[in-house]
């Protein structure tokens, strides 16, 4: 799929598949990710199985824009300004979740969830067509230090485990910068593709 000019018909087909419960591998502005519908228990279990994740793993809600993000997390004024200034972009923010987020996705103690707004044309087109966030996790395989960068490579290795792969060429290997705002103060959990200077 063209990274700057994705075909709308293809985007619509993928969105329909996600609504029907499909698990997809798709490109983002940091690296490839696994995604499924927000309420898909099967999708969550499949992501956990592929990546061998435990219950403490923070899933990310991939949101189209700030209005959508605000439906799923609570953001006070100071945090709002910091997050707004960094989106869309290669950042994941950990924030207190609203009741819109299924309990299974929450951090068991903190009741938080990761959210982000990607700066990738294909991902934005898919989120716009879908009309809801995509439940997402970086496509990093167990015991590997870097994510796969090419759609064809993902298809070769995971064709049996996912329902569709959106191949938009090389995505890079650097994951998002993760900033935890659950206490009201910025705590950098992971340094990645996003500049951390404004949070230090």
JSON list of C-alpha atoms in Angstrom, two decimals:
[
{"chain": "A", "resi": 1, "resn": "UNK", "atom": "CA", "xyz": [0.00, 0.00, 0.00]},
{"chain": "A", "resi": 2, "resn": "UNK", "atom": "CA", "xyz": [1.37, 3.42, -0.95]},
{"chain": "A", "resi": 3, "resn": "UNK", "atom": "CA", "xyz": [2.69, 5.11, 2.23]},
{"chain": "A", "resi": 4, "resn": "UNK", "atom": "CA", "xyz": [1.61, 8.61, 1.18]},
{"chain": "A", "resi": 5, "resn": "UNK", "atom": "CA", "xyz": [-1.46, 7.92, -0.95]},
{"chain": "A", "resi": 6, "resn": "UNK", "atom": "CA", "xyz": [-3.24, 4.76, 0.25]},
{"chain": "A", "resi": 7, "resn": "UNK", "atom": "CA", "xyz": [-6.10, 3.44, -1.89]},
{"chain": "A", "resi": 8, "resn": "UNK", "atom": "CA", "xyz": [-9.39, 4.15, -0.13]},
{"chain": "A", "resi": 9, "resn": "UNK", "atom": "CA", "xyz": [-10.96, 0.86, -1.25]},
{"chain": "A", "resi": 10, "resn": "UNK", "atom": "CA", "xyz": [-8.14, -1.11, 0.38]},
{"chain": "A", "resi": 11, "resn": "UNK", "atom": "CA", "xyz": [-8.42, 0.95, 3.57]},
{"chain": "A", "resi": 12, "resn": "UNK", "atom": "CA", "xyz": [-12.18, 0.29, 3.70]},
{"chain": "A", "resi": 13, "resn": "UNK", "atom": "CA", "xyz": [-11.64, -3.47, 3.26]},
{"chain": "A", "resi": 14, "resn": "UNK", "atom": "CA", "xyz": [-9.12, -3.55, 6.12]},
{"chain": "A", "resi": 15, "resn": "UNK", "atom": "CA", "xyz": [-11.41, -1.50, 8.38]},
{"chain": "A", "resi": 16, "resn": "UNK", "atom": "CA", "xyz": [-14.26, -3.94, 7.66]},
{"chain": "A", "resi": 17, "resn": "UNK", "atom": "CA", "xyz": [-11.97, -6.85, 8.53]},
{"chain": "A", "resi": 18, "resn": "UNK", "atom": "CA", "xyz": [-10.96, -5.21, 11.83]},
{"chain": "A", "resi": 19, "resn": "UNK", "atom": "CA", "xyz": [-14.63, -4.61, 12.70]},
{"chain": "A", "resi": 20, "resn": "UNK", "atom": "CA", "xyz": [-15.22, -8.32, 12.06]},
{"chain": "A", "resi": 21, "resn": "UNK", "atom": "CA", "xyz": [-12.47, -9.31, 14.50]},
{"chain": "A", "resi": 22, "resn": "UNK", "atom": "CA", "xyz": [-9.35, -9.45, 12.32]},
{"chain": "A", "resi": 23, "resn": "UNK", "atom": "CA", "xyz": [-5.86, -9.08, 13.77]},
{"chain": "A", "resi": 24, "resn": "UNK", "atom": "CA", "xyz": [-3.64, -6.99, 11.49]},
{"chain": "A", "resi": 25, "resn": "UNK", "atom": "CA", "xyz": [0.01, -6.00, 11.22]},
{"chain": "A", "resi": 26, "resn": "UNK", "atom": "CA", "xyz": [0.24, -2.38, 10.11]},
{"chain": "A", "resi": 27, "resn": "UNK", "atom": "CA", "xyz": [2.75, 0.47, 9.69]},
{"chain": "A", "resi": 28, "resn": "UNK", "atom": "CA", "xyz": [3.08, 3.44, 12.05]},
{"chain": "A", "resi": 29, "resn": "UNK", "atom": "CA", "xyz": [5.34, 6.48, 12.28]},
{"chain": "A", "resi": 30, "resn": "UNK", "atom": "CA", "xyz": [7.73, 4.53, 14.52]},
{"chain": "A", "resi": 31, "resn": "UNK", "atom": "CA", "xyz": [7.63, 0.85, 13.49]},
{"chain": "A", "resi": 32, "resn": "UNK", "atom": "CA", "xyz": [5.17, -1.89, 12.54]},
{"chain": "A", "resi": 33, "resn": "UNK", "atom": "CA", "xyz": [2.50, -2.82, 15.08]},
{"chain": "A", "resi": 34, "resn": "UNK", "atom": "CA", "xyz": [-0.16, -5.45, 15.72]},
{"chain": "A", "resi": 35, "resn": "UNK", "atom": "CA", "xyz": [-3.71, -4.13, 15.90]},
{"chain": "A", "resi": 36, "resn": "UNK", "atom": "CA", "xyz": [-7.28, -5.27, 16.50]},
{"chain": "A", "resi": 37, "resn": "UNK", "atom": "CA", "xyz": [-10.65, -3.86, 17.49]},
{"chain": "A", "resi": 38, "resn": "UNK", "atom": "CA", "xyz": [-10.80, -2.36, 20.97]},
{"chain": "A", "resi": 39, "resn": "UNK", "atom": "CA", "xyz": [-13.27, -4.90, 22.36]},
{"chain": "A", "resi": 40, "resn": "UNK", "atom": "CA", "xyz": [-11.79, -7.98, 20.68]},
{"chain": "A", "resi": 41, "resn": "UNK", "atom": "CA", "xyz": [-10.81, -10.49, 23.39]},
{"chain": "A", "resi": 42, "resn": "UNK", "atom": "CA", "xyz": [-9.60, -12.89, 20.74]},
{"chain": "A", "resi": 43, "resn": "UNK", "atom": "CA", "xyz": [-7.39, -10.17, 19.24]},
{"chain": "A", "resi": 44, "resn": "UNK", "atom": "CA", "xyz": [-5.90, -9.34, 22.64]},
{"chain": "A", "resi": 45, "resn": "UNK", "atom": "CA", "xyz": [-5.19, -13.01, 23.34]},
{"chain": "A", "resi": 46, "resn": "UNK", "atom": "CA", "xyz": [-3.57, -13.44, 19.92]},
{"chain": "A", "resi": 47, "resn": "UNK", "atom": "CA", "xyz": [-1.32, -10.41, 20.42]},
{"chain": "A", "resi": 48, "resn": "UNK", "atom": "CA", "xyz": [-0.30, -11.73, 23.84]},
{"chain": "A", "resi": 49, "resn": "UNK", "atom": "CA", "xyz": [0.42, -15.14, 22.31]},
{"chain": "A", "resi": 50, "resn": "UNK", "atom": "CA", "xyz": [2.50, -13.78, 19.39]},
{"chain": "A", "resi": 51, "resn": "UNK", "atom": "CA", "xyz": [4.55, -11.51, 21.65]},
{"chain": "A", "resi": 52, "resn": "UNK", "atom": "CA", "xyz": [4.42, -13.73, 24.78]},
{"chain": "A", "resi": 53, "resn": "UNK", "atom": "CA", "xyz": [3.16, -10.86, 26.94]},
{"chain": "A", "resi": 54, "resn": "UNK", "atom": "CA", "xyz": [1.97, -11.06, 30.53]},
{"chain": "A", "resi": 55, "resn": "UNK", "atom": "CA", "xyz": [-0.97, -9.25, 32.13]},
{"chain": "A", "resi": 56, "resn": "UNK", "atom": "CA", "xyz": [1.20, -6.29, 33.16]},
{"chain": "A", "resi": 57, "resn": "UNK", "atom": "CA", "xyz": [1.86, -5.25, 29.56]},
{"chain": "A", "resi": 58, "resn": "UNK", "atom": "CA", "xyz": [0.44, -1.86, 28.63]},
{"chain": "A", "resi": 59, "resn": "UNK", "atom": "CA", "xyz": [-1.52, -2.05, 25.39]},
{"chain": "A", "resi": 60, "resn": "UNK", "atom": "CA", "xyz": [-1.86, 1.17, 23.41]},
{"chain": "A", "resi": 61, "resn": "UNK", "atom": "CA", "xyz": [-5.00, 2.73, 21.98]},
{"chain": "A", "resi": 62, "resn": "UNK", "atom": "CA", "xyz": [-4.10, 4.18, 18.59]},
{"chain": "A", "resi": 63, "resn": "UNK", "atom": "CA", "xyz": [-6.35, 7.25, 18.28]},
{"chain": "A", "resi": 64, "resn": "UNK", "atom": "CA", "xyz": [-7.22, 9.37, 15.26]},
{"chain": "A", "resi": 65, "resn": "UNK", "atom": "CA", "xyz": [-7.12, 12.73, 17.02]},
{"chain": "A", "resi": 66, "resn": "UNK", "atom": "CA", "xyz": [-7.20, 14.46, 20.38]},
{"chain": "A", "resi": 67, "resn": "UNK", "atom": "CA", "xyz": [-11.00, 14.44, 20.57]},
{"chain": "A", "resi": 68, "resn": "UNK", "atom": "CA", "xyz": [-11.04, 10.64, 20.27]},
{"chain": "A", "resi": 69, "resn": "UNK", "atom": "CA", "xyz": [-8.15, 10.26, 22.72]},
{"chain": "A", "resi": 70, "resn": "UNK", "atom": "CA", "xyz": [-10.10, 12.30, 25.28]},
{"chain": "A", "resi": 71, "resn": "UNK", "atom": "CA", "xyz": [-12.93, 9.74, 25.31]},
{"chain": "A", "resi": 72, "resn": "UNK", "atom": "CA", "xyz": [-10.61, 7.05, 26.68]},
{"chain": "A", "resi": 73, "resn": "UNK", "atom": "CA", "xyz": [-8.23, 8.81, 29.08]},
{"chain": "A", "resi": 74, "resn": "UNK", "atom": "CA", "xyz": [-8.46, 11.61, 31.65]},
{"chain": "A", "resi": 75, "resn": "UNK", "atom": "CA", "xyz": [-6.17, 14.53, 30.87]},
{"chain": "A", "resi": 76, "resn": "UNK", "atom": "CA", "xyz": [-5.80, 17.53, 33.20]},
{"chain": "A", "resi": 77, "resn": "UNK", "atom": "CA", "xyz": [-4.80, 20.97, 31.90]},
{"chain": "A", "resi": 78, "resn": "UNK", "atom": "CA", "xyz": [-1.02, 20.75, 32.40]},
{"chain": "A", "resi": 79, "resn": "UNK", "atom": "CA", "xyz": [-0.82, 17.29, 30.90]},
{"chain": "A", "resi": 80, "resn": "UNK", "atom": "CA", "xyz": [-3.17, 18.35, 28.08]},
{"chain": "A", "resi": 81, "resn": "UNK", "atom": "CA", "xyz": [-0.73, 21.04, 26.94]},
{"chain": "A", "resi": 82, "resn": "UNK", "atom": "CA", "xyz": [2.25, 18.68, 26.96]},
{"chain": "A", "resi": 83, "resn": "UNK", "atom": "CA", "xyz": [0.44, 15.90, 25.11]},
{"chain": "A", "resi": 84, "resn": "UNK", "atom": "CA", "xyz": [-1.18, 18.27, 22.61]},
{"chain": "A", "resi": 85, "resn": "UNK", "atom": "CA", "xyz": [2.21, 19.78, 21.73]},
{"chain": "A", "resi": 86, "resn": "UNK", "atom": "CA", "xyz": [3.62, 16.31, 20.98]},
{"chain": "A", "resi": 87, "resn": "UNK", "atom": "CA", "xyz": [0.85, 14.87, 18.83]},
{"chain": "A", "resi": 88, "resn": "UNK", "atom": "CA", "xyz": [0.55, 13.54, 16.25]},
{"chain": "A", "resi": 89, "resn": "UNK", "atom": "CA", "xyz": [3.94, 11.91, 16.63]},
{"chain": "A", "resi": 90, "resn": "UNK", "atom": "CA", "xyz": [6.05, 9.02, 17.89]},
{"chain": "A", "resi": 91, "resn": "UNK", "atom": "CA", "xyz": [4.93, 9.17, 21.51]},
{"chain": "A", "resi": 92, "resn": "UNK", "atom": "CA", "xyz": [2.87, 6.87, 23.71]},
{"chain": "A", "resi": 93, "resn": "UNK", "atom": "CA", "xyz": [1.34, 8.46, 26.81]},
{"chain": "A", "resi": 94, "resn": "UNK", "atom": "CA", "xyz": [0.27, 6.43, 29.83]},
{"chain": "A", "resi": 95, "resn": "UNK", "atom": "CA", "xyz": [-2.76, 8.09, 31.41]},
{"chain": "A", "resi": 96, "resn": "UNK", "atom": "CA", "xyz": [-5.66, 7.24, 33.76]},
{"chain": "A", "resi": 97, "resn": "UNK", "atom": "CA", "xyz": [-8.33, 5.42, 31.75]},
{"chain": "A", "resi": 98, "resn": "UNK", "atom": "CA", "xyz": [-12.02, 6.30, 31.53]},
{"chain": "A", "resi": 99, "resn": "UNK", "atom": "CA", "xyz": [-14.80, 3.71, 31.76]},
{"chain": "A", "resi": 100, "resn": "UNK", "atom": "CA", "xyz": [-14.78, 3.45, 27.96]},
{"chain": "A", "resi": 101, "resn": "UNK", "atom": "CA", "xyz": [-11.66, 1.27, 28.18]},
{"chain": "A", "resi": 102, "resn": "UNK", "atom": "CA", "xyz": [-12.31, -2.46, 28.73]},
{"chain": "A", "resi": 103, "resn": "UNK", "atom": "CA", "xyz": [-10.98, -3.60, 32.12]},
{"chain": "A", "resi": 104, "resn": "UNK", "atom": "CA", "xyz": [-8.85, -6.30, 30.49]},
{"chain": "A", "resi": 105, "resn": "UNK", "atom": "CA", "xyz": [-6.70, -3.58, 28.89]},
{"chain": "A", "resi": 106, "resn": "UNK", "atom": "CA", "xyz": [-5.97, -1.66, 32.07]},
{"chain": "A", "resi": 107, "resn": "UNK", "atom": "CA", "xyz": [-2.83, -1.85, 34.16]},
{"chain": "A", "resi": 108, "resn": "UNK", "atom": "CA", "xyz": [-4.07, -4.05, 37.05]},
{"chain": "A", "resi": 109, "resn": "UNK", "atom": "CA", "xyz": [-3.02, -1.65, 39.82]},
{"chain": "A", "resi": 110, "resn": "UNK", "atom": "CA", "xyz": [-2.82, 1.79, 38.24]},
{"chain": "A", "resi": 111, "resn": "UNK", "atom": "CA", "xyz": [-5.97, 1.55, 36.02]},
{"chain": "A", "resi": 112, "resn": "UNK", "atom": "CA", "xyz": [-4.04, 3.26, 33.24]},
{"chain": "A", "resi": 113, "resn": "UNK", "atom": "CA", "xyz": [-3.72, 2.70, 29.50]},
{"chain": "A", "resi": 114, "resn": "UNK", "atom": "CA", "xyz": [-1.32, 3.83, 26.79]},
{"chain": "A", "resi": 115, "resn": "UNK", "atom": "CA", "xyz": [-2.62, 6.19, 24.08]},
{"chain": "A", "resi": 116, "resn": "UNK", "atom": "CA", "xyz": [-1.11, 7.74, 21.01]},
{"chain": "A", "resi": 117, "resn": "UNK", "atom": "CA", "xyz": [-1.92, 9.71, 17.86]},
{"chain": "A", "resi": 118, "resn": "UNK", "atom": "CA", "xyz": [0.28, 8.55, 14.97]},
{"chain": "A", "resi": 119, "resn": "UNK", "atom": "CA", "xyz": [1.74, 10.75, 12.25]},
{"chain": "A", "resi": 120, "resn": "UNK", "atom": "CA", "xyz": [1.44, 8.14, 9.49]},
{"chain": "A", "resi": 121, "resn": "UNK", "atom": "CA", "xyz": [-0.82, 8.63, 6.47]},
{"chain": "A", "resi": 122, "resn": "UNK", "atom": "CA", "xyz": [-1.88, 4.97, 6.17]},
{"chain": "A", "resi": 123, "resn": "UNK", "atom": "CA", "xyz": [-2.62, 4.59, 9.89]},
{"chain": "A", "resi": 124, "resn": "UNK", "atom": "CA", "xyz": [-4.56, 7.85, 9.97]},
{"chain": "A", "resi": 125, "resn": "UNK", "atom": "CA", "xyz": [-6.61, 6.78, 6.92]},
{"chain": "A", "resi": 126, "resn": "UNK", "atom": "CA", "xyz": [-7.43, 3.47, 8.63]},
{"chain": "A", "resi": 127, "resn": "UNK", "atom": "CA", "xyz": [-8.39, 5.15, 11.92]},
{"chain": "A", "resi": 128, "resn": "UNK", "atom": "CA", "xyz": [-10.59, 7.64, 10.08]},
{"chain": "A", "resi": 129, "resn": "UNK", "atom": "CA", "xyz": [-12.38, 4.84, 8.22]},
{"chain": "A", "resi": 130, "resn": "UNK", "atom": "CA", "xyz": [-12.66, 2.69, 11.35]},
{"chain": "A", "resi": 131, "resn": "UNK", "atom": "CA", "xyz": [-14.18, 5.49, 13.45]},
{"chain": "A", "resi": 132, "resn": "UNK", "atom": "CA", "xyz": [-12.75, 4.08, 16.69]},
{"chain": "A", "resi": 133, "resn": "UNK", "atom": "CA", "xyz": [-9.30, 3.48, 18.20]},
{"chain": "A", "resi": 134, "resn": "UNK", "atom": "CA", "xyz": [-7.21, 0.51, 17.21]},
{"chain": "A", "resi": 135, "resn": "UNK", "atom": "CA", "xyz": [-5.92, -1.62, 20.07]},
{"chain": "A", "resi": 136, "resn": "UNK", "atom": "CA", "xyz": [-2.22, -1.81, 19.36]},
{"chain": "A", "resi": 137, "resn": "UNK", "atom": "CA", "xyz": [1.11, -3.29, 20.41]},
{"chain": "A", "resi": 138, "resn": "UNK", "atom": "CA", "xyz": [4.57, -2.85, 18.85]},
{"chain": "A", "resi": 139, "resn": "UNK", "atom": "CA", "xyz": [5.42, -5.78, 16.58]},
{"chain": "A", "resi": 140, "resn": "UNK", "atom": "CA", "xyz": [8.44, -6.89, 18.56]},
{"chain": "A", "resi": 141, "resn": "UNK", "atom": "CA", "xyz": [8.91, -10.64, 18.65]},
{"chain": "A", "resi": 142, "resn": "UNK", "atom": "CA", "xyz": [9.98, -12.50, 21.81]},
{"chain": "A", "resi": 143, "resn": "UNK", "atom": "CA", "xyz": [13.76, -12.50, 22.42]},
{"chain": "A", "resi": 144, "resn": "UNK", "atom": "CA", "xyz": [14.36, -10.03, 19.57]},
{"chain": "A", "resi": 145, "resn": "UNK", "atom": "CA", "xyz": [15.73, -6.55, 20.24]},
{"chain": "A", "resi": 146, "resn": "UNK", "atom": "CA", "xyz": [14.39, -4.78, 17.15]},
{"chain": "A", "resi": 147, "resn": "UNK", "atom": "CA", "xyz": [11.00, -4.94, 15.41]},
{"chain": "A", "resi": 148, "resn": "UNK", "atom": "CA", "xyz": [10.67, -6.19, 11.85]},
{"chain": "A", "resi": 149, "resn": "UNK", "atom": "CA", "xyz": [10.84, -3.31, 9.37]},
{"chain": "A", "resi": 150, "resn": "UNK", "atom": "CA", "xyz": [9.37, -4.72, 6.14]},
{"chain": "A", "resi": 151, "resn": "UNK", "atom": "CA", "xyz": [5.82, -5.80, 5.40]},
{"chain": "A", "resi": 152, "resn": "UNK", "atom": "CA", "xyz": [6.95, -8.77, 3.28]},
{"chain": "A", "resi": 153, "resn": "UNK", "atom": "CA", "xyz": [9.13, -10.05, 6.14]},
{"chain": "A", "resi": 154, "resn": "UNK", "atom": "CA", "xyz": [6.18, -9.83, 8.55]},
{"chain": "A", "resi": 155, "resn": "UNK", "atom": "CA", "xyz": [3.98, -11.69, 6.05]},
{"chain": "A", "resi": 156, "resn": "UNK", "atom": "CA", "xyz": [6.62, -14.42, 5.68]},
{"chain": "A", "resi": 157, "resn": "UNK", "atom": "CA", "xyz": [6.94, -14.95, 9.43]},
{"chain": "A", "resi": 158, "resn": "UNK", "atom": "CA", "xyz": [3.44, -14.22, 10.72]},
{"chain": "A", "resi": 159, "resn": "UNK", "atom": "CA", "xyz": [1.09, -15.12, 7.86]},
{"chain": "A", "resi": 160, "resn": "UNK", "atom": "CA", "xyz": [-0.28, -18.00, 9.97]},
{"chain": "A", "resi": 161, "resn": "UNK", "atom": "CA", "xyz": [-0.80, -15.77, 13.04]},
{"chain": "A", "resi": 162, "resn": "UNK", "atom": "CA", "xyz": [-2.39, -12.58, 11.64]},
{"chain": "A", "resi": 163, "resn": "UNK", "atom": "CA", "xyz": [-5.30, -12.03, 9.26]},
{"chain": "A", "resi": 164, "resn": "UNK", "atom": "CA", "xyz": [-3.77, -9.23, 7.19]},
{"chain": "A", "resi": 165, "resn": "UNK", "atom": "CA", "xyz": [-0.48, -7.36, 6.74]},
{"chain": "A", "resi": 166, "resn": "UNK", "atom": "CA", "xyz": [-0.50, -3.79, 5.44]},
{"chain": "A", "resi": 167, "resn": "UNK", "atom": "CA", "xyz": [2.79, -3.46, 3.58]},
{"chain": "A", "resi": 168, "resn": "UNK", "atom": "CA", "xyz": [3.83, 0.19, 3.22]},
{"chain": "A", "resi": 169, "resn": "UNK", "atom": "CA", "xyz": [7.55, -0.42, 2.90]},
{"chain": "A", "resi": 170, "resn": "UNK", "atom": "CA", "xyz": [10.23, 0.23, 5.49]},
{"chain": "A", "resi": 171, "resn": "UNK", "atom": "CA", "xyz": [8.92, 1.62, 8.77]},
{"chain": "A", "resi": 172, "resn": "UNK", "atom": "CA", "xyz": [12.13, 1.87, 10.76]},
{"chain": "A", "resi": 173, "resn": "UNK", "atom": "CA", "xyz": [13.03, 0.11, 13.99]},
{"chain": "A", "resi": 174, "resn": "UNK", "atom": "CA", "xyz": [12.75, 2.75, 16.68]},
{"chain": "A", "resi": 175, "resn": "UNK", "atom": "CA", "xyz": [9.64, 2.39, 18.86]},
{"chain": "A", "resi": 176, "resn": "UNK", "atom": "CA", "xyz": [7.78, 5.31, 20.38]},
{"chain": "A", "resi": 177, "resn": "UNK", "atom": "CA", "xyz": [8.97, 7.34, 23.32]},
{"chain": "A", "resi": 178, "resn": "UNK", "atom": "CA", "xyz": [6.77, 6.34, 26.28]},
{"chain": "A", "resi": 179, "resn": "UNK", "atom": "CA", "xyz": [5.86, 9.00, 28.85]},
{"chain": "A", "resi": 180, "resn": "UNK", "atom": "CA", "xyz": [3.89, 8.07, 31.98]},
{"chain": "A", "resi": 181, "resn": "UNK", "atom": "CA", "xyz": [1.63, 10.90, 33.16]},
{"chain": "A", "resi": 182, "resn": "UNK", "atom": "CA", "xyz": [-0.44, 8.77, 35.54]},
{"chain": "A", "resi": 183, "resn": "UNK", "atom": "CA", "xyz": [0.90, 10.66, 38.58]},
{"chain": "A", "resi": 184, "resn": "UNK", "atom": "CA", "xyz": [0.38, 14.06, 36.94]},
{"chain": "A", "resi": 185, "resn": "UNK", "atom": "CA", "xyz": [4.14, 14.43, 36.38]},
{"chain": "A", "resi": 186, "resn": "UNK", "atom": "CA", "xyz": [6.05, 13.26, 33.32]},
{"chain": "A", "resi": 187, "resn": "UNK", "atom": "CA", "xyz": [8.09, 10.09, 33.82]},
{"chain": "A", "resi": 188, "resn": "UNK", "atom": "CA", "xyz": [10.00, 8.87, 30.78]},
{"chain": "A", "resi": 189, "resn": "UNK", "atom": "CA", "xyz": [9.52, 5.10, 30.69]},
{"chain": "A", "resi": 190, "resn": "UNK", "atom": "CA", "xyz": [11.22, 4.48, 27.34]},
{"chain": "A", "resi": 191, "resn": "UNK", "atom": "CA", "xyz": [13.33, 6.73, 25.13]},
{"chain": "A", "resi": 192, "resn": "UNK", "atom": "CA", "xyz": [12.45, 6.16, 21.51]},
{"chain": "A", "resi": 193, "resn": "UNK", "atom": "CA", "xyz": [11.69, 8.03, 18.29]},
{"chain": "A", "resi": 194, "resn": "UNK", "atom": "CA", "xyz": [10.07, 11.06, 19.99]},
{"chain": "A", "resi": 195, "resn": "UNK", "atom": "CA", "xyz": [12.22, 13.89, 21.41]},
{"chain": "A", "resi": 196, "resn": "UNK", "atom": "CA", "xyz": [12.18, 13.72, 25.23]},
{"chain": "A", "resi": 197, "resn": "UNK", "atom": "CA", "xyz": [13.52, 17.22, 25.98]},
{"chain": "A", "resi": 198, "resn": "UNK", "atom": "CA", "xyz": [10.11, 18.77, 26.73]},
{"chain": "A", "resi": 199, "resn": "UNK", "atom": "CA", "xyz": [9.41, 16.11, 29.37]},
{"chain": "A", "resi": 200, "resn": "UNK", "atom": "CA", "xyz": [12.69, 16.46, 31.29]}
]
